[in-house]
Coordinates of C-alpha atoms and ligand atoms in Angstrom, one line a residue:
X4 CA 10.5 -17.4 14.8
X5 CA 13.2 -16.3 17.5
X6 CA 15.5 -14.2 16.3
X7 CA 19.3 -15.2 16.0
X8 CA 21.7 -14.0 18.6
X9 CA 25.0 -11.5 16.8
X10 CA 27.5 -11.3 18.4
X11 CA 29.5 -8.3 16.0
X12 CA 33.5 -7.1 17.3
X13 CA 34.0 -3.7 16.6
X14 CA 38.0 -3.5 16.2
X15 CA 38.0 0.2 15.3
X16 CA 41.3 1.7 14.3
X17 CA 43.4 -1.3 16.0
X18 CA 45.5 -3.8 14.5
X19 CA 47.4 -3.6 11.7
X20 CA 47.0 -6.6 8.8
X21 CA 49.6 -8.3 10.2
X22 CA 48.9 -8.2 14.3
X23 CA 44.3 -8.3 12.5
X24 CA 46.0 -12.0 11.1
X25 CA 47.4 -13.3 14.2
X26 CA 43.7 -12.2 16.1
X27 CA 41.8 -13.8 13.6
X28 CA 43.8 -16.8 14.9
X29 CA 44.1 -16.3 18.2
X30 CA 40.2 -16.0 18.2
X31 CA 39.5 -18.6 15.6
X32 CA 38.9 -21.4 18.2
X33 CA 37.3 -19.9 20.7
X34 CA 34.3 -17.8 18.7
X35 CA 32.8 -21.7 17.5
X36 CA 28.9 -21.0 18.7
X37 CA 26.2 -22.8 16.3
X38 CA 23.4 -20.9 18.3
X39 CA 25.2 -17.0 17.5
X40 CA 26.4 -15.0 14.1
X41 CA 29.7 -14.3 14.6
X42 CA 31.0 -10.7 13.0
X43 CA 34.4 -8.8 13.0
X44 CA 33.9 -5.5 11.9
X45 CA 37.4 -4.6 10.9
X46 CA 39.7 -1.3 9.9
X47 CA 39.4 -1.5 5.7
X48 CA 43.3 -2.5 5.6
X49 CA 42.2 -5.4 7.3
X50 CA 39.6 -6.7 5.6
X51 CA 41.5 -8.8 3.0
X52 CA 43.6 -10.4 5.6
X53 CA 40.7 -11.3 7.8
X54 CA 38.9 -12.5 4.8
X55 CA 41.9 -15.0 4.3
X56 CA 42.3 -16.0 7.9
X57 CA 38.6 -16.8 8.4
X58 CA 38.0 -18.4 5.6
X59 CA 36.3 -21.8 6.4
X60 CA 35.0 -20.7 9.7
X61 CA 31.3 -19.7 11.2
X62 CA 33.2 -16.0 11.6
X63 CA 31.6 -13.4 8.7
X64 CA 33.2 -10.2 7.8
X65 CA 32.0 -6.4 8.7
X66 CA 33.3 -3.2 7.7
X67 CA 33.5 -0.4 10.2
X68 CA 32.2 2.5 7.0
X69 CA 31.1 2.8 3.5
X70 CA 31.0 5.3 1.2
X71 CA 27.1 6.9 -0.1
X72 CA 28.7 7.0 -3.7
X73 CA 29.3 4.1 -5.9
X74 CA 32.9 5.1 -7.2
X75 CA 34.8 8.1 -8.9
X76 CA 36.7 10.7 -7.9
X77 CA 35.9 10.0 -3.5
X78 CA 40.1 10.1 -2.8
X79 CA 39.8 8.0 0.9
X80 CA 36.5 6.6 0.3
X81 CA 35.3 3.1 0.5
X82 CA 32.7 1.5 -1.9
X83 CA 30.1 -1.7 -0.9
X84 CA 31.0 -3.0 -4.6
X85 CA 34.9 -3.1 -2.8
X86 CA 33.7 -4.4 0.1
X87 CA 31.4 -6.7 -1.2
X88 CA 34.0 -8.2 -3.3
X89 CA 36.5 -8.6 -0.5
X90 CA 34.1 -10.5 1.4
X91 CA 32.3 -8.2 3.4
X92 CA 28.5 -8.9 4.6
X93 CA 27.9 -6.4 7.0
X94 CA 28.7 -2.8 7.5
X95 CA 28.5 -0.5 10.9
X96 CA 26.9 3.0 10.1
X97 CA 26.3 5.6 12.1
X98 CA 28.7 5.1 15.0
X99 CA 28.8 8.1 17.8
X100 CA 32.6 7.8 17.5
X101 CA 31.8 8.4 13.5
X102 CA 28.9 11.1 14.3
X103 CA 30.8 12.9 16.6
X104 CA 34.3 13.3 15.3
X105 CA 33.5 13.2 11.9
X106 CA 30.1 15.1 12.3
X107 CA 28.4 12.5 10.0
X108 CA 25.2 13.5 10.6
X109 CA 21.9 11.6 10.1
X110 CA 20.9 12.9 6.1
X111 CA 24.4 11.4 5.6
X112 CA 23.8 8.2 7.2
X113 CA 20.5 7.6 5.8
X114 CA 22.4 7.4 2.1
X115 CA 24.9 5.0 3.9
X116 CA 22.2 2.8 5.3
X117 CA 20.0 3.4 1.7
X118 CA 23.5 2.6 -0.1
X119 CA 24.6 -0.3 1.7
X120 CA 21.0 -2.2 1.0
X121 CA 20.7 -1.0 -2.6
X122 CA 24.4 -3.4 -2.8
X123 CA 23.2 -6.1 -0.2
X124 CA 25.4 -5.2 2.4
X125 CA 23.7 -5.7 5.8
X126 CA 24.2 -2.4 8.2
X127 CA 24.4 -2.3 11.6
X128 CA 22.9 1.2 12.1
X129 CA 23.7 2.7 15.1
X130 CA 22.2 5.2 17.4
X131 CA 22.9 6.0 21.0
X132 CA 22.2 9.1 23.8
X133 CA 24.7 11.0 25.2
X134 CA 25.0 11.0 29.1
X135 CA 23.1 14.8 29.3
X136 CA 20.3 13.2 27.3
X137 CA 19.7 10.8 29.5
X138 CA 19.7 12.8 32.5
X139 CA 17.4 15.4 30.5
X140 CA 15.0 12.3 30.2
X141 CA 15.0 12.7 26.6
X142 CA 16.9 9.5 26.0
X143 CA 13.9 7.8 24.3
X144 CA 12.2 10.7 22.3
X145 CA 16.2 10.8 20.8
X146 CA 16.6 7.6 20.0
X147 CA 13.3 7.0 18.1
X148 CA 14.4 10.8 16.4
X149 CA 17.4 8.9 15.1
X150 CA 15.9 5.7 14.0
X151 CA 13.3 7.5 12.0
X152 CA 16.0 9.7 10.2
X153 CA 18.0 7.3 9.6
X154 CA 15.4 4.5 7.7
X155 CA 13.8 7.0 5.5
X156 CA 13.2 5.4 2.3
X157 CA 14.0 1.9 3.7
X158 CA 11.6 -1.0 3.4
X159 CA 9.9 -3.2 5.5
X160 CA 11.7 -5.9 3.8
X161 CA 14.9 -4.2 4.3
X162 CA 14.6 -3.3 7.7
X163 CA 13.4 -6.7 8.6
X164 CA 17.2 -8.1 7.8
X165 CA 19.0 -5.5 9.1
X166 CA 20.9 -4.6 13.0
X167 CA 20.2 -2.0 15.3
X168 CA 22.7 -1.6 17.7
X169 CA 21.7 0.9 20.7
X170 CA 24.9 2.5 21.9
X171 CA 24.6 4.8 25.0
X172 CA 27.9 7.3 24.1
X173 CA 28.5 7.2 28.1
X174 CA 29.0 3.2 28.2
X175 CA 31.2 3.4 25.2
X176 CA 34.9 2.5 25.8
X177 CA 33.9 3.8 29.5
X178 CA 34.0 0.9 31.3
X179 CA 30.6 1.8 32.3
X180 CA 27.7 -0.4 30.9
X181 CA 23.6 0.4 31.4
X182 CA 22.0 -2.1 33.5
X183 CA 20.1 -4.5 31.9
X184 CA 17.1 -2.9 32.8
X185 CA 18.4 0.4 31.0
X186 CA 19.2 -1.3 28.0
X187 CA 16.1 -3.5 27.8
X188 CA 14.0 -0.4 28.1
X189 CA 15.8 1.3 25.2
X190 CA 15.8 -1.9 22.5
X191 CA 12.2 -2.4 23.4
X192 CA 11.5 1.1 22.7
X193 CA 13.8 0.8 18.9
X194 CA 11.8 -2.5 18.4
X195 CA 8.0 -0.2 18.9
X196 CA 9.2 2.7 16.7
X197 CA 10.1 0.2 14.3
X198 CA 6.3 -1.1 14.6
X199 CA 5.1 2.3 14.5
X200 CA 7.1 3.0 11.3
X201 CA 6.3 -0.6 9.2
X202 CA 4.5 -3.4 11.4
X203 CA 4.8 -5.4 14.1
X204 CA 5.9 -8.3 12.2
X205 CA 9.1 -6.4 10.6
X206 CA 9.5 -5.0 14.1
X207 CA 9.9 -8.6 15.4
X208 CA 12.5 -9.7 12.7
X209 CA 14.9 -6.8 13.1
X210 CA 17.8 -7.5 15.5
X211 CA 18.5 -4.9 17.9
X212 CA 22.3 -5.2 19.8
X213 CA 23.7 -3.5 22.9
X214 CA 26.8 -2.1 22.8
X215 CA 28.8 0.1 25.0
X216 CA 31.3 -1.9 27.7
X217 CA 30.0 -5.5 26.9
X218 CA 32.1 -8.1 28.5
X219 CA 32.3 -11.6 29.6
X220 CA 30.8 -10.7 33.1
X221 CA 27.9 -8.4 32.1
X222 CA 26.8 -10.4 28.8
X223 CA 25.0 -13.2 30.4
X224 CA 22.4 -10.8 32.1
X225 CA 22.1 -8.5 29.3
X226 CA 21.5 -10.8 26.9
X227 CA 18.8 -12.6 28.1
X228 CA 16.6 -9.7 28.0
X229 CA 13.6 -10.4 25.4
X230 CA 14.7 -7.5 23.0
X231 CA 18.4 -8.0 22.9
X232 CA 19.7 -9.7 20.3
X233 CA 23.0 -9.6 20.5
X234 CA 26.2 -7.2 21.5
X235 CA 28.4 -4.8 19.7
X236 CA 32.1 -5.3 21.5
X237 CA 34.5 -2.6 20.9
X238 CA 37.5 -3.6 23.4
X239 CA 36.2 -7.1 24.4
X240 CA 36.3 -7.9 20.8
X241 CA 40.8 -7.6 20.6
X242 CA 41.5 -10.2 23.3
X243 CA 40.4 -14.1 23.9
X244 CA 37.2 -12.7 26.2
X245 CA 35.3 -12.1 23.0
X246 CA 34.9 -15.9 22.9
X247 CA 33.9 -16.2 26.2
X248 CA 30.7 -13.5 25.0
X249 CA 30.3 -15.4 22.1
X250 CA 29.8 -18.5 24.1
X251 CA 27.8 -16.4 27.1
X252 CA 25.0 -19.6 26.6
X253 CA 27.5 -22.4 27.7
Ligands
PEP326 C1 31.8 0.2 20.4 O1 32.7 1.0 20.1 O2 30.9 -0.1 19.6 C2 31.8 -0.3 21.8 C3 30.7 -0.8 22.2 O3 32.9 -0.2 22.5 P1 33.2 -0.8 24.0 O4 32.7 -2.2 24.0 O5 34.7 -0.7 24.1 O6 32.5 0.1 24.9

């Protein structure tokens, strides 16, 4: 069965419930795709209002962080029960902007990823080179390192529903994106160690993004590679050309 395009915004720490409001509605008719899942992964003082201002739309709610623990004395943390019950359905882990200025590291992020299935939240695990990595040739080799850190204890069945978003920290917010090519090489190579983990079958439901300078001009080509499944948008996602990805099949 082909796997569903996701299209996910990653809004990061911008907008503030009331500007988050008037985006949601700015966006609202322009992110209408039957053929993608549409997700705004929002600051946590945003989620209620979002929650609200999409309601009755194809748009579904992400966090951008969840705590490992399920409540208690956390001071700053986030639960998946209180994101859960504000609406939430998906849940970014493992950012590089989240790994390297918060040194969340991967023991951490495997309870995230264990904690946020355990509540029925759906991660999008992320995992990404940095630009020495890549010119070390070890960009693959890293990746896979990640991946295989980051799922331990997580089933086939669990895996199968969740996202992989492949973020190359030098594309991120840079303005510069991999090729296709590049890209392609790197989700192919998530989707194998996936295989080599479980099965080819899970390996074949999981859906693996690209992320890292998406737009409206680059989207096309990169998603019609056969092992990307969607985008993660970080600055495309806060103006009116996240529609125009959304819609990069029209
Ligand atoms: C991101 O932060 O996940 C991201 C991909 O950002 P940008 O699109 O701005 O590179």
């Amino acid at each position: 069965m082909a796997r569903k395009k996701i299209i996910a915004g990653n809004w990061k720490m911008n907008k503030t419930p009331s500007e988050a409001k008037e985006l949601a509605a700015l966006l609202a008719p322009l992110v209408n795709n039957p053929d993608v899942d549409v997700v705004y992964c929002v600051p946590a003082i945003d989620i209620v209002p979002v929650a609200e201002a999409i309601r009755g739309t194809n748009v579904q709610l992400g966090a951008e962080n969840l705590s490992d623990q399920n409540s208690g004395a956390f001071t700053g943390e986030i639960s998946a029960d209180m994101l859960l019950d504000a609406g939430v359905k998906y849940v970014i882990i493992g950012h590089s902007e989240r790994r390297q200025y918060y040194h969340e590291d991967d023991a951490f992020l495997n309870r995230k990823v264990l904690k946020a299935l355990e509540k029925g939240l759906i991660p999008i695990l992320c995992c990404g080179e940095t630009l020495e990595q890549r010119e070390a040739g070890v960009t693959l080799d890293w990746i896979s390192l990640q991946i295989k850190s980051d799922l331990q204890g997580v089933t086939a069945e669990q895996v199968a529903g969740m996202v992989i978003a492949y973020e190359p920290i030098w594309a991120i917010g840079t303005g510069r994106t991999a090729t296709s090519d590049q890209a392609e090489e790197v989700c192919a190579a998530i989707r194998r160690t996936i295989a080599e983990i479980y099965d080819a079958g899970t390996a074949e439901k999981v859906r693996i993004q690209y992320g890292g300078s998406m737009n409206a001009g680059n989207c096309k080509e990169l998603l019609a590679k056969p092992d990307i499944d969607g985008g993660l948008i970080g600055g495309a996602a806060l103006k009116e050309e996240f529609g125009r990805i959304v819609n990069y099949n029209k």
